[in-house]
mmCIF file of C-alpha atoms in Angstrom:
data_model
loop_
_atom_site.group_PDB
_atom_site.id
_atom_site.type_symbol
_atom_site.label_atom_id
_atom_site.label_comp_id
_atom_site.label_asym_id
_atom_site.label_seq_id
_atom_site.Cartn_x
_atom_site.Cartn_y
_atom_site.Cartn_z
ATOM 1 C CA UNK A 1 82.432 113.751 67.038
ATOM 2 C CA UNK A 2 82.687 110.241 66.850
ATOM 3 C CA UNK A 3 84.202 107.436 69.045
ATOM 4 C CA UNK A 4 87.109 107.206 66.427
ATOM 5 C CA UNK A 5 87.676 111.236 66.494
ATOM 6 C CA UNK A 6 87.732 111.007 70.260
ATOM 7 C CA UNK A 7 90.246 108.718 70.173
ATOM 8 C CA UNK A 8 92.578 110.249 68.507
ATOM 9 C CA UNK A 9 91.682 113.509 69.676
ATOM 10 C CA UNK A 10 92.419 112.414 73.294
ATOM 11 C CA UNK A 11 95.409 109.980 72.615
ATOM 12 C CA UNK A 12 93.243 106.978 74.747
ATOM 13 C CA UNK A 13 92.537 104.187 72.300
ATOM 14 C CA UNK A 14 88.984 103.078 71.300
ATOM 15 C CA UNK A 15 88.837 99.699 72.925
ATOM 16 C CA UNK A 16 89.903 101.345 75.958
ATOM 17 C CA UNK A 17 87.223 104.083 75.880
ATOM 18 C CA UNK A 18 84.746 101.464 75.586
ATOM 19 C CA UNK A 19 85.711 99.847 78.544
ATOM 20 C CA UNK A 20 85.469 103.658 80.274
ATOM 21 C CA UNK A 21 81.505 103.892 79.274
ATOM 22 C CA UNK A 22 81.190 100.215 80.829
ATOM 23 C CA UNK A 23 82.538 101.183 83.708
ATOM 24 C CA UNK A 24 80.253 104.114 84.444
ATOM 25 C CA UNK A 25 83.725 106.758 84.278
ATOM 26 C CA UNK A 26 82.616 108.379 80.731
ATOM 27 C CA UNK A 27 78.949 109.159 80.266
ATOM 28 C CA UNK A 28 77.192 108.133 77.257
ATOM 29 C CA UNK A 29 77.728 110.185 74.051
ATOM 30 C CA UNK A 30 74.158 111.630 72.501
ATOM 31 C CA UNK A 31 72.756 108.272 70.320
ATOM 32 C CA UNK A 32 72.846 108.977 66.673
ATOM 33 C CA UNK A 33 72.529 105.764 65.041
ATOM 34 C CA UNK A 34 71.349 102.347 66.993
ATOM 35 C CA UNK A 35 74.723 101.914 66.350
ATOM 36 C CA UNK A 36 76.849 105.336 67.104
ATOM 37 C CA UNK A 37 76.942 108.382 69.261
ATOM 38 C CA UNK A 38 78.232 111.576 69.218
ATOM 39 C CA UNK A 39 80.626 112.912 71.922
ATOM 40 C CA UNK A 40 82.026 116.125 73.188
ATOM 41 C CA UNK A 41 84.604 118.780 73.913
ATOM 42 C CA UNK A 42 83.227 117.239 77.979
ATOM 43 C CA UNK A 43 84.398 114.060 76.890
ATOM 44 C CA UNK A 44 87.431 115.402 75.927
ATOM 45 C CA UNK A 45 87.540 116.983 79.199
ATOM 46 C CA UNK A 46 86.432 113.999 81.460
ATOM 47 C CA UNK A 47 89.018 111.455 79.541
ATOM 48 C CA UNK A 48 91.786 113.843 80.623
ATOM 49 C CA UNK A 49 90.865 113.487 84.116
ATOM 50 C CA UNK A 50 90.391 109.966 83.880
ATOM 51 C CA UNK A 51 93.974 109.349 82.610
ATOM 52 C CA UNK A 52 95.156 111.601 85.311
ATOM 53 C CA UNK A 53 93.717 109.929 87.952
ATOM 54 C CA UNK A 54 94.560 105.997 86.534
ATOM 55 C CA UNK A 55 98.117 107.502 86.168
ATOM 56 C CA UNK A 56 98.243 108.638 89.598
ATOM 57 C CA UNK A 57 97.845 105.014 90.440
ATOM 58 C CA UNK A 58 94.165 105.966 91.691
ATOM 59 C CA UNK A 59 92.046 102.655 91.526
ATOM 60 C CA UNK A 60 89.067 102.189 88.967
ATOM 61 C CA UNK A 61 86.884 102.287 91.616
ATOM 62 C CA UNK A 62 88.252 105.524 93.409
ATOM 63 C CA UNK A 63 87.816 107.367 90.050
ATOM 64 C CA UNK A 64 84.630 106.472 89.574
ATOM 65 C CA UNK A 65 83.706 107.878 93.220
ATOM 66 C CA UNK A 66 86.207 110.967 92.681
ATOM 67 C CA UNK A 67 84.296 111.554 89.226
ATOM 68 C CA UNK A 68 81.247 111.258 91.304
ATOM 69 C CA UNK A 69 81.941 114.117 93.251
ATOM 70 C CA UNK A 70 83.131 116.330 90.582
ATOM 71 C CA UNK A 71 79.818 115.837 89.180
ATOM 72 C CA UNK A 72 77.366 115.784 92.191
ATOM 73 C CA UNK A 73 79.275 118.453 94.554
ATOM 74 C CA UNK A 74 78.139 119.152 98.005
ATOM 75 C CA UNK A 75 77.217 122.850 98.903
ATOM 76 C CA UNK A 76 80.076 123.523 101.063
ATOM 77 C CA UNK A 77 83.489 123.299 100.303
ATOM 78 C CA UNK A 78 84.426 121.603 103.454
ATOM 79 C CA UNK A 79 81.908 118.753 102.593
ATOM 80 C CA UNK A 80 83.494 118.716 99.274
ATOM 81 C CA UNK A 81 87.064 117.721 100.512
ATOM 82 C CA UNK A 82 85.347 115.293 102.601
ATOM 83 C CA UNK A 83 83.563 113.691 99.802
ATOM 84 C CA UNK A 84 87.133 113.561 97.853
ATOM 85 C CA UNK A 85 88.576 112.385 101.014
ATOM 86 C CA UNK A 86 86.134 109.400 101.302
ATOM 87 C CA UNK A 87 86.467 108.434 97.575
ATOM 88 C CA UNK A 88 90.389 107.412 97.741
ATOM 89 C CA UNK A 89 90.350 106.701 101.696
ATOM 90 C CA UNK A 90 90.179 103.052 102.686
ATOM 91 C CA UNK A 91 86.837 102.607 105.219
ATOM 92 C CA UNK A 92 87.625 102.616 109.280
ATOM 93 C CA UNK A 93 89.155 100.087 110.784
ATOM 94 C CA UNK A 94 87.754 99.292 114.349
ATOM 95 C CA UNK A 95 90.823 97.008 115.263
ATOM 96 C CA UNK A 96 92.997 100.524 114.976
ATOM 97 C CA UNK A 97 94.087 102.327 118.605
ATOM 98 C CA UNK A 98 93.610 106.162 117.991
ATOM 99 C CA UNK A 99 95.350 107.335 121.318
ATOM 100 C CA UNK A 100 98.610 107.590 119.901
ATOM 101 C CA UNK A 101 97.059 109.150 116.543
ATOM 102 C CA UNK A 102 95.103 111.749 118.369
ATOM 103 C CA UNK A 103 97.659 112.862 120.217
ATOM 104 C CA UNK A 104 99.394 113.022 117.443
ATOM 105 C CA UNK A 105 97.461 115.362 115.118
ATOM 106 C CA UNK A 106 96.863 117.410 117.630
ATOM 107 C CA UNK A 107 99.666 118.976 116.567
ATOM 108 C CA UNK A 108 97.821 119.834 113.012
ATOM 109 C CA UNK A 109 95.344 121.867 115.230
ATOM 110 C CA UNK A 110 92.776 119.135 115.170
ATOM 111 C CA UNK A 111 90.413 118.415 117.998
ATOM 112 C CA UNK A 112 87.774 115.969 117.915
ATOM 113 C CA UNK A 113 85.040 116.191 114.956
ATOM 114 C CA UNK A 114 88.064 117.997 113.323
ATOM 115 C CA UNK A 115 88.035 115.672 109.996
ATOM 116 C CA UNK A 116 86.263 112.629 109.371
ATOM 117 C CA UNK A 117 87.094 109.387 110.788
ATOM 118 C CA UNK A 118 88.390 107.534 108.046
ATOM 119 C CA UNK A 119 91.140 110.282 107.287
ATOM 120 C CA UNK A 120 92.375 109.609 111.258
ATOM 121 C CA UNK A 121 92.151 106.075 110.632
ATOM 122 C CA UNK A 122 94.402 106.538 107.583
ATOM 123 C CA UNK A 123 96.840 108.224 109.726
ATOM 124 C CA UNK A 124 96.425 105.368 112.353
ATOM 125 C CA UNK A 125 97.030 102.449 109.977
ATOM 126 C CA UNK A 126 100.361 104.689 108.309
ATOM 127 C CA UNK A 127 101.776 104.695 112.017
ATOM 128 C CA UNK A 128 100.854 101.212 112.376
ATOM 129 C CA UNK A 129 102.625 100.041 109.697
ATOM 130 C CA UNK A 130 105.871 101.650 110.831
ATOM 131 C CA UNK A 131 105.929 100.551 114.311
ATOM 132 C CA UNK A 132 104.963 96.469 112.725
ATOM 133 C CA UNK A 133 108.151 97.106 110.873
ATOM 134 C CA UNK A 134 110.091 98.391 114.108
ATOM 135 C CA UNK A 135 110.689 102.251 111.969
ATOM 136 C CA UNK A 136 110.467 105.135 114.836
ATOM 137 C CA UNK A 137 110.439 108.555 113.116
ATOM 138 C CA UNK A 138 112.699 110.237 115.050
ATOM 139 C CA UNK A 139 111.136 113.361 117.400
ATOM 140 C CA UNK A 140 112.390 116.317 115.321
ATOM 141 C CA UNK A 141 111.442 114.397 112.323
ATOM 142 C CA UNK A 142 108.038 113.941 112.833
ATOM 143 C CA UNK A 143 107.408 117.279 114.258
ATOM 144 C CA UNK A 144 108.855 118.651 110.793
ATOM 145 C CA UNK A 145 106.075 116.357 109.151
ATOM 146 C CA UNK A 146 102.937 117.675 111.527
ATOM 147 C CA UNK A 147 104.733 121.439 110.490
ATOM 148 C CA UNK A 148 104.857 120.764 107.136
ATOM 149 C CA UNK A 149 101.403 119.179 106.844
ATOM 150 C CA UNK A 150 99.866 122.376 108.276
ATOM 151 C CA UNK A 151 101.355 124.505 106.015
ATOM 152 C CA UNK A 152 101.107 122.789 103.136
ATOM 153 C CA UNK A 153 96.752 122.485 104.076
ATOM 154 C CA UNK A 154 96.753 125.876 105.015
ATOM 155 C CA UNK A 155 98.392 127.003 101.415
ATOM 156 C CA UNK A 156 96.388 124.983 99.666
ATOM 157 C CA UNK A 157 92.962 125.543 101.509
ATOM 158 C CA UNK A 158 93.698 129.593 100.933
ATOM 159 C CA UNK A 159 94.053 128.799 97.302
ATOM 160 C CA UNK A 160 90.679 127.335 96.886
ATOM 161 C CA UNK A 161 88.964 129.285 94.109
ATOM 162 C CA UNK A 162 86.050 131.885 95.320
ATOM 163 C CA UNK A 163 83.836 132.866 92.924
ATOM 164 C CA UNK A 164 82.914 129.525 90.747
ATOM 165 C CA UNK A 165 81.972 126.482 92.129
ATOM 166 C CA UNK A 166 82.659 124.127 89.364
ATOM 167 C CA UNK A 167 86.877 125.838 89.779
ATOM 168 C CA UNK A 168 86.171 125.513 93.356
ATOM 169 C CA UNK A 169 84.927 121.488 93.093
ATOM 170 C CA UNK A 170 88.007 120.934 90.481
ATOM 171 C CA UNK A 171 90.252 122.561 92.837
ATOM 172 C CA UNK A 172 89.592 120.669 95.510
ATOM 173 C CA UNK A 173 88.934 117.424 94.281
ATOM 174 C CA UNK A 174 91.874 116.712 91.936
ATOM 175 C CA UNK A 175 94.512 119.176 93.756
ATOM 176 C CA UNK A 176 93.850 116.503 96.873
ATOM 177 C CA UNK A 177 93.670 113.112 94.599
ATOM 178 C CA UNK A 178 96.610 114.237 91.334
ATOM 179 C CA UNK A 179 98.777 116.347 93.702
ATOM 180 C CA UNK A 180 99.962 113.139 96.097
ATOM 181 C CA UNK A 181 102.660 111.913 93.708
ATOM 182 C CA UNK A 182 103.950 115.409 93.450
ATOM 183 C CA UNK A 183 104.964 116.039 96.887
ATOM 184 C CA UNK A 184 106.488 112.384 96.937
ATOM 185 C CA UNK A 185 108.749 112.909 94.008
ATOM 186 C CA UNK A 186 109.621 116.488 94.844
ATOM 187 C CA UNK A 187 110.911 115.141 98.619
ATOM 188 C CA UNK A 188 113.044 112.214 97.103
ATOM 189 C CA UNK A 189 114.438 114.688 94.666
ATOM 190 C CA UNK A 190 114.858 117.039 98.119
ATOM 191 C CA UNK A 191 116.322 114.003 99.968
ATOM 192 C CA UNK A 192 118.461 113.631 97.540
ATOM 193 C CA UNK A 193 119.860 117.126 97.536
ATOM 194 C CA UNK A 194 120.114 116.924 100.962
ATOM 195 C CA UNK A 195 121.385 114.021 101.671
ATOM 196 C CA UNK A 196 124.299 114.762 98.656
ATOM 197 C CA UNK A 197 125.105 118.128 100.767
ATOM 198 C CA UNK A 198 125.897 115.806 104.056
ATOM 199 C CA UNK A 199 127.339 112.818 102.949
ATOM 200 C CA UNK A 200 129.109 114.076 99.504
ATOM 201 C CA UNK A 201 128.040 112.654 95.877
ATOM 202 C CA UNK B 1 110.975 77.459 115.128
ATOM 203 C CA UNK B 2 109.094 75.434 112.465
ATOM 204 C CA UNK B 3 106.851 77.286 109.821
ATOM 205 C CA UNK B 4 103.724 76.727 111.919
ATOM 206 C CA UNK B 5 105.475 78.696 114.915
ATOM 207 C CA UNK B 6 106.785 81.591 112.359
ATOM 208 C CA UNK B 7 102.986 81.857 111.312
ATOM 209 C CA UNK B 8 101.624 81.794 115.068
ATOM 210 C CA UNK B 9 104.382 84.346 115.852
ATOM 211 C CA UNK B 10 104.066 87.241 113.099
ATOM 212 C CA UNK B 11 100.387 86.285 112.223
ATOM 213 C CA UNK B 12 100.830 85.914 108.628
ATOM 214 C CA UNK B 13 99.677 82.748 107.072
ATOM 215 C CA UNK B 14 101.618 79.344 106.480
ATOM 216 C CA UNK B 15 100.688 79.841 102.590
ATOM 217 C CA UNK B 16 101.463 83.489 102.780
ATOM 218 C CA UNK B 17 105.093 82.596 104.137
ATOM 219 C CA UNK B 18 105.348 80.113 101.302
ATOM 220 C CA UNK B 19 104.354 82.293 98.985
ATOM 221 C CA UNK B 20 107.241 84.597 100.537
ATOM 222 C CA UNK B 21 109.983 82.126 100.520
ATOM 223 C CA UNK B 22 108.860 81.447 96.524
ATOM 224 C CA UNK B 23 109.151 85.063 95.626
ATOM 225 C CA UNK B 24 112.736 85.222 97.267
ATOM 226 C CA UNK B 25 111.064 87.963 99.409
ATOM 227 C CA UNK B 26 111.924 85.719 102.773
ATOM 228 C CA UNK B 27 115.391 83.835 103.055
ATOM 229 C CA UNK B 28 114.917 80.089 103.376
ATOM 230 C CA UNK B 29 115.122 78.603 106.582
ATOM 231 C CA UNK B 30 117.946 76.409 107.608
ATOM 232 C CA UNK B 31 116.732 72.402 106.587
ATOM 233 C CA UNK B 32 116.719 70.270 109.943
ATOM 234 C CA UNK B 33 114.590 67.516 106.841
ATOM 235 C CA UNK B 34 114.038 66.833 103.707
ATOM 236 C CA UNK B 35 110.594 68.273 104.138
ATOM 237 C CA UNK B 36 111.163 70.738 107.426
ATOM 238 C CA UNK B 37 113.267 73.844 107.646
ATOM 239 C CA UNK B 38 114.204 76.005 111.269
ATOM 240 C CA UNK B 39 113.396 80.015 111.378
ATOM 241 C CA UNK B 40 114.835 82.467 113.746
ATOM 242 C CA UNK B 41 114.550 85.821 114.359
ATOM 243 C CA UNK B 42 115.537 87.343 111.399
ATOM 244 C CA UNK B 43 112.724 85.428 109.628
ATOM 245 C CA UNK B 44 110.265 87.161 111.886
ATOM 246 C CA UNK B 45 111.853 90.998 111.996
ATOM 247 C CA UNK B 46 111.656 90.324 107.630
ATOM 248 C CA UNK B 47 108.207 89.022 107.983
ATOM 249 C CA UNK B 48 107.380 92.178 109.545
ATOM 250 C CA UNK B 49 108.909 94.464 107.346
ATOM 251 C CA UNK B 50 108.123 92.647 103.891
ATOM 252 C CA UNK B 51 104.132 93.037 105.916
ATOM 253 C CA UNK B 52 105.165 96.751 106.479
ATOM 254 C CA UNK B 53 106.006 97.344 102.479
ATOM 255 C CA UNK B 54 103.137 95.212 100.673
ATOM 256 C CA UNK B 55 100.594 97.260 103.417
ATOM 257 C CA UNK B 56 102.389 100.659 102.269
ATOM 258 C CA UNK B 57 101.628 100.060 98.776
ATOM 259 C CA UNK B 58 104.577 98.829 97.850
ATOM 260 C CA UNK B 59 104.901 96.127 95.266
ATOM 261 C CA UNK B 60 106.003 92.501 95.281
ATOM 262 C CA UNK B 61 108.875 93.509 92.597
ATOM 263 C CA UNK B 62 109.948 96.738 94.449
ATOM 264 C CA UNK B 63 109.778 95.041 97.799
ATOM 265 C CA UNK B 64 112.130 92.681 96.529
ATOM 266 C CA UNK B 65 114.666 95.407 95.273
ATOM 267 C CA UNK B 66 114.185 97.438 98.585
ATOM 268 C CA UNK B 67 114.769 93.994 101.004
ATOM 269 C CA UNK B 68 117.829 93.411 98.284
ATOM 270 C CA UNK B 69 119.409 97.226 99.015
ATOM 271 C CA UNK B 70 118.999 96.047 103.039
ATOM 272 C CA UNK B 71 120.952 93.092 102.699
ATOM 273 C CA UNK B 72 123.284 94.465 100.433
ATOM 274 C CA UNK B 73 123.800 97.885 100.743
ATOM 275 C CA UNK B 74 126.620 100.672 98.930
ATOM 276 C CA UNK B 75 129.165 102.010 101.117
ATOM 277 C CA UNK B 76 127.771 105.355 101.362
ATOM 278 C CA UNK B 77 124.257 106.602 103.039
ATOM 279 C CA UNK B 78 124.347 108.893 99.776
ATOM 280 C CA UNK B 79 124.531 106.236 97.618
ATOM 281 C CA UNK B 80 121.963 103.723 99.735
ATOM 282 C CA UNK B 81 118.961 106.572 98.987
ATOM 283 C CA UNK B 82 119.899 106.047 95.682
ATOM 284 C CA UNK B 83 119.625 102.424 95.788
ATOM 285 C CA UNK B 84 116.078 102.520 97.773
ATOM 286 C CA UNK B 85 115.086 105.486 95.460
ATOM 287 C CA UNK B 86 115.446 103.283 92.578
ATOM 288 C CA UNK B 87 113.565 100.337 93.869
ATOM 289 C CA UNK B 88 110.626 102.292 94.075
ATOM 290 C CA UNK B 89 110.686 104.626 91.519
ATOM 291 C CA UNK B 90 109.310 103.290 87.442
ATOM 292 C CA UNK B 91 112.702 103.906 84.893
ATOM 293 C CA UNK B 92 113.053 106.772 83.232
ATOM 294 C CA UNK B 93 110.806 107.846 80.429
ATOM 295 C CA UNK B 94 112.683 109.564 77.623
ATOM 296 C CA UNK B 95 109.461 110.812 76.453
ATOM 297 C CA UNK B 96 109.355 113.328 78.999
ATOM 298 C CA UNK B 97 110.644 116.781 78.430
ATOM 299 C CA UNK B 98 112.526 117.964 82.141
ATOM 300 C CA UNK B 99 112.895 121.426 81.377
ATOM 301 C CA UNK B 100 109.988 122.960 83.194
ATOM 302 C CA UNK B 101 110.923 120.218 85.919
ATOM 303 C CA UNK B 102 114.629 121.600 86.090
ATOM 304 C CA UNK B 103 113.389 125.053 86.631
ATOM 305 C CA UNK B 104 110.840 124.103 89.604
ATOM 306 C CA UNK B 105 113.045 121.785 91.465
ATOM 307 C CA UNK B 106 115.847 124.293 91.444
ATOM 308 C CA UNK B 107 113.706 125.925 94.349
ATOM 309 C CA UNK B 108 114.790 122.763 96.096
ATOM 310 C CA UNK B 109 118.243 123.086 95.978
ATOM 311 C CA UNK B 110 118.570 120.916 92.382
ATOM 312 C CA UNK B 111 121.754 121.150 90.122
ATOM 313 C CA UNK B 112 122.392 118.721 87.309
ATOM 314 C CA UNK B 113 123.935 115.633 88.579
ATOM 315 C CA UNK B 114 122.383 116.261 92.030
ATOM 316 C CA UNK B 115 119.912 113.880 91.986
ATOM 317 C CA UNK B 116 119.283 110.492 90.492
ATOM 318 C CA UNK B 117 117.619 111.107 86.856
ATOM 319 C CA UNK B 118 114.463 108.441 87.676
ATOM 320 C CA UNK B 119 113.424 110.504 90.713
ATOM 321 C CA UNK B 120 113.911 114.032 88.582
ATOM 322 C CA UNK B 121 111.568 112.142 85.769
ATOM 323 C CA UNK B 122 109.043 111.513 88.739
ATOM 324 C CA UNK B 123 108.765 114.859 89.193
ATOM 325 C CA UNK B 124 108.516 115.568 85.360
ATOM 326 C CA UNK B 125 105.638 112.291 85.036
ATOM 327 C CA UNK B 126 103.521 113.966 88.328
ATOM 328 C CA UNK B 127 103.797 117.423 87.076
ATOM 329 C CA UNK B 128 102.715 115.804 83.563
ATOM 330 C CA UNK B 129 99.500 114.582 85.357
ATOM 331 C CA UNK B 130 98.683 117.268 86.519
ATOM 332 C CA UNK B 131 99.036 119.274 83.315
ATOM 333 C CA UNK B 132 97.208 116.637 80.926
ATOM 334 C CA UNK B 133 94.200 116.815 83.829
ATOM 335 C CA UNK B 134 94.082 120.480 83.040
ATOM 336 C CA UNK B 135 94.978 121.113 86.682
ATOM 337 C CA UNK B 136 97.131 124.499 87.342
ATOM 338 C CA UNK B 137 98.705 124.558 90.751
ATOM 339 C CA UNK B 138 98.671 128.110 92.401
ATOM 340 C CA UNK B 139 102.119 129.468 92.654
ATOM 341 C CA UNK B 140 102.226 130.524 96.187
ATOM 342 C CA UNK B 141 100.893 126.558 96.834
ATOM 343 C CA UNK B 142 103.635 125.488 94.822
ATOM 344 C CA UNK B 143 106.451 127.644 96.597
ATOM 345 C CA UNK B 144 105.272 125.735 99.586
ATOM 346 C CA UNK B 145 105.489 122.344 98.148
ATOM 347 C CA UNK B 146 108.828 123.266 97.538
ATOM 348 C CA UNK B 147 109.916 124.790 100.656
ATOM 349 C CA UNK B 148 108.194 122.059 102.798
ATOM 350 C CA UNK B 149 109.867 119.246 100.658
ATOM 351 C CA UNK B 150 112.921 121.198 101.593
ATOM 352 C CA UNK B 151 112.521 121.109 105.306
ATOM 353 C CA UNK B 152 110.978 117.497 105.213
ATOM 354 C CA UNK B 153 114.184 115.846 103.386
ATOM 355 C CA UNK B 154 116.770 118.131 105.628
ATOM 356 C CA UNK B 155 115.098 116.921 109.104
ATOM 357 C CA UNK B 156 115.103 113.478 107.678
ATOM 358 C CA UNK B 157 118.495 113.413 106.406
ATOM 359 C CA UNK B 158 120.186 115.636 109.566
ATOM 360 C CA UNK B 159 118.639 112.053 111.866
ATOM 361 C CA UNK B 160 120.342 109.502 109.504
ATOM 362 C CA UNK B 161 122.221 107.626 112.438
ATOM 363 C CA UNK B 162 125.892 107.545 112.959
ATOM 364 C CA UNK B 163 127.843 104.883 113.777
ATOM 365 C CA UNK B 164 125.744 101.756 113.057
ATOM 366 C CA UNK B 165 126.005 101.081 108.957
ATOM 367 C CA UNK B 166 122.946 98.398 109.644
ATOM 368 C CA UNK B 167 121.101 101.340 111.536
ATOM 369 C CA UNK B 168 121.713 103.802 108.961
ATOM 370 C CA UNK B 169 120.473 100.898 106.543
ATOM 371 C CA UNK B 170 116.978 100.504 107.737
ATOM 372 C CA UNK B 171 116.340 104.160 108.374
ATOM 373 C CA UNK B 172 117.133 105.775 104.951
ATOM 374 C CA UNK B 173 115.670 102.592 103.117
ATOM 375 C CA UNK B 174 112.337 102.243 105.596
ATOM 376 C CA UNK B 175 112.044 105.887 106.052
ATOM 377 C CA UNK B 176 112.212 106.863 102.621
ATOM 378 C CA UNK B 177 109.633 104.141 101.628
ATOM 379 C CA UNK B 178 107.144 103.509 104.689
ATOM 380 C CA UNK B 179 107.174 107.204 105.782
ATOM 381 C CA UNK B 180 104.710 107.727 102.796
ATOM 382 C CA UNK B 181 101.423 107.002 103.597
ATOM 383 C CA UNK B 182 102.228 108.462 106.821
ATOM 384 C CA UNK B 183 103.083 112.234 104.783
ATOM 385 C CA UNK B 184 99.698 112.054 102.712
ATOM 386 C CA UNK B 185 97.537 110.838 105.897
ATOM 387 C CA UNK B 186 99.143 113.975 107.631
ATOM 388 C CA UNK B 187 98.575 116.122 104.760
ATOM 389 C CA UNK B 188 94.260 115.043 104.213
ATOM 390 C CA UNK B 189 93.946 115.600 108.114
ATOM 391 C CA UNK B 190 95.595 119.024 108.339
ATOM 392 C CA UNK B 191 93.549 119.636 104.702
ATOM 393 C CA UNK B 192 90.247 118.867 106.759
ATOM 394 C CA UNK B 193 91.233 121.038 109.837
ATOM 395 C CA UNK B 194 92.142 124.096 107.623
ATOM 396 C CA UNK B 195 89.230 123.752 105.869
ATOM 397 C CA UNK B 196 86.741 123.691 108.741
ATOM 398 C CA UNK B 197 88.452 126.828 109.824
ATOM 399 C CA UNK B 198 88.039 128.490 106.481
ATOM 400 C CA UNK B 199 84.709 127.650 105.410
ATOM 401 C CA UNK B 200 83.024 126.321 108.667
ATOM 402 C CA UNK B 201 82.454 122.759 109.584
#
């Protein structure tokens, strides 16, 4: 099909697709013409995930890396998450303390070599930012978070397709990427529930 | 203090605090000269926070709306996670149909009128994502989502503080906001440690 049947195919304006192929997050359709190209039901596919991921307030840069891995997938599935990890996870930070962080996440089961660096150092900077702003998460709190965490991972990891690699790569890549701002939405909506049942409406 | 002492003190920037005092993010200072003002301590706790929300993610325009529910907050706690709910979450789009959303989030406890109808359409706009991304989330995952959101919000609301309004203030508004990146962080690191378990390191 052409750029023009793509378009309204896929609901994303030309202009806008253009500006996709520029930025390396749509391959090339198959030349044609010196001056068109013909495109595909996988660039039907790959503009989905593109608006996805832009929606989910991913960066340009992210997607392109996320994209990346979708397309060039390690062998293993635990290198995969890794790889999806490291395309939306800011690099280290040396100036971070891990003590407190460590002995934190302990209580997710993990010992040292347990996940890659950056991913601690995400936690780190999170924990950072709410003791600059003088917010302590109260004990019983936070051990509901490290709870929660686990089980959430441990669903998720067991649902990991077996079988097909390309279900297993889309699996993990987007479920850890597009499923963020569902578990933020679905806890204010909980808070709110809750918090209606204590205090009244 | 003068400006130059505010910067020394919270390490931001004298531009920065400008820029601060411009956006109506930071209350001025009380003018000792036509050209100098005097900051206390409240400048410097703000600094900190407004620091704590721009690192989180949070916007200039919802920071503003979340320091304005702090200084001015409802009479009820029910009502305040309203108020910080809505400085973070986009309006609602009418576009969206809720009906598969009502059905999911009734696992959490949802009626109508329950919650506020911006955070239900967050749910609807994530859920949305995933769909248009081709992305099918397993339902014993989901069931989890639900069930940890559950727990999460309950343990969070059950330590709302009694007793000090301006206490209460901070933690529903901060912890509803900042708590965040500190959820997904948790989530990728117990992700990596299930998965090493699962498929090997």
């Amino acid at each position: 099909m052409r750029i023009s049947e793509l378009s309204a195919q896929t609901g994303v304006t030309v202009p806008t697709i253009k500006y996709y192929l520029r930025e390396g997050l749509l391959p090339e359709g198959e030349r044609t013409s010196p001056t068109q190209a013909a495109y595909g039901e996988k660039h039907v596919e790959r503009l989905r995930v593109i608006r996805a991921l832009l929606d989910a307030g991913v960066s340009i840069a992210e997607t392109r890396r996320v994209l990346g891995a979708l397309d060039d997938p390690p062998a293993s599935p635990n290198a995969l998450l890794g790889t999806a990890h490291a395309a939306i996870t800011p690099p280290v930070e040396d100036s971070l303390d891990l003590a407190d962080t460590e002995a934190l996440v302990a209580g997710l089961g993990w010992t040292p070599g347990a996940c890659d660096p950056a991913v601690l150092h995400a936690v780190a900077r999170a924990l950072d930012g709410l003791e600059r702003a003088g917010f302590v998460v109260p004990k019983p709190v936070m051990r509901e978070y490290l709870r929660s965490a686990r089980r959430i991972a441990d669903a998720e990891i067991a649902g990991v397709p077996e079988g097909s690699a390309e279900a297993a790569v889309r699996y993990v890549v987007l479920g850890s990427v597009l499923v963020e701002p569902l578990l933020l939405a679905l806890r204010r909506v909980a808070q709110q529930v809750s918090s209606g049942e204590r205090f009244g409406g």
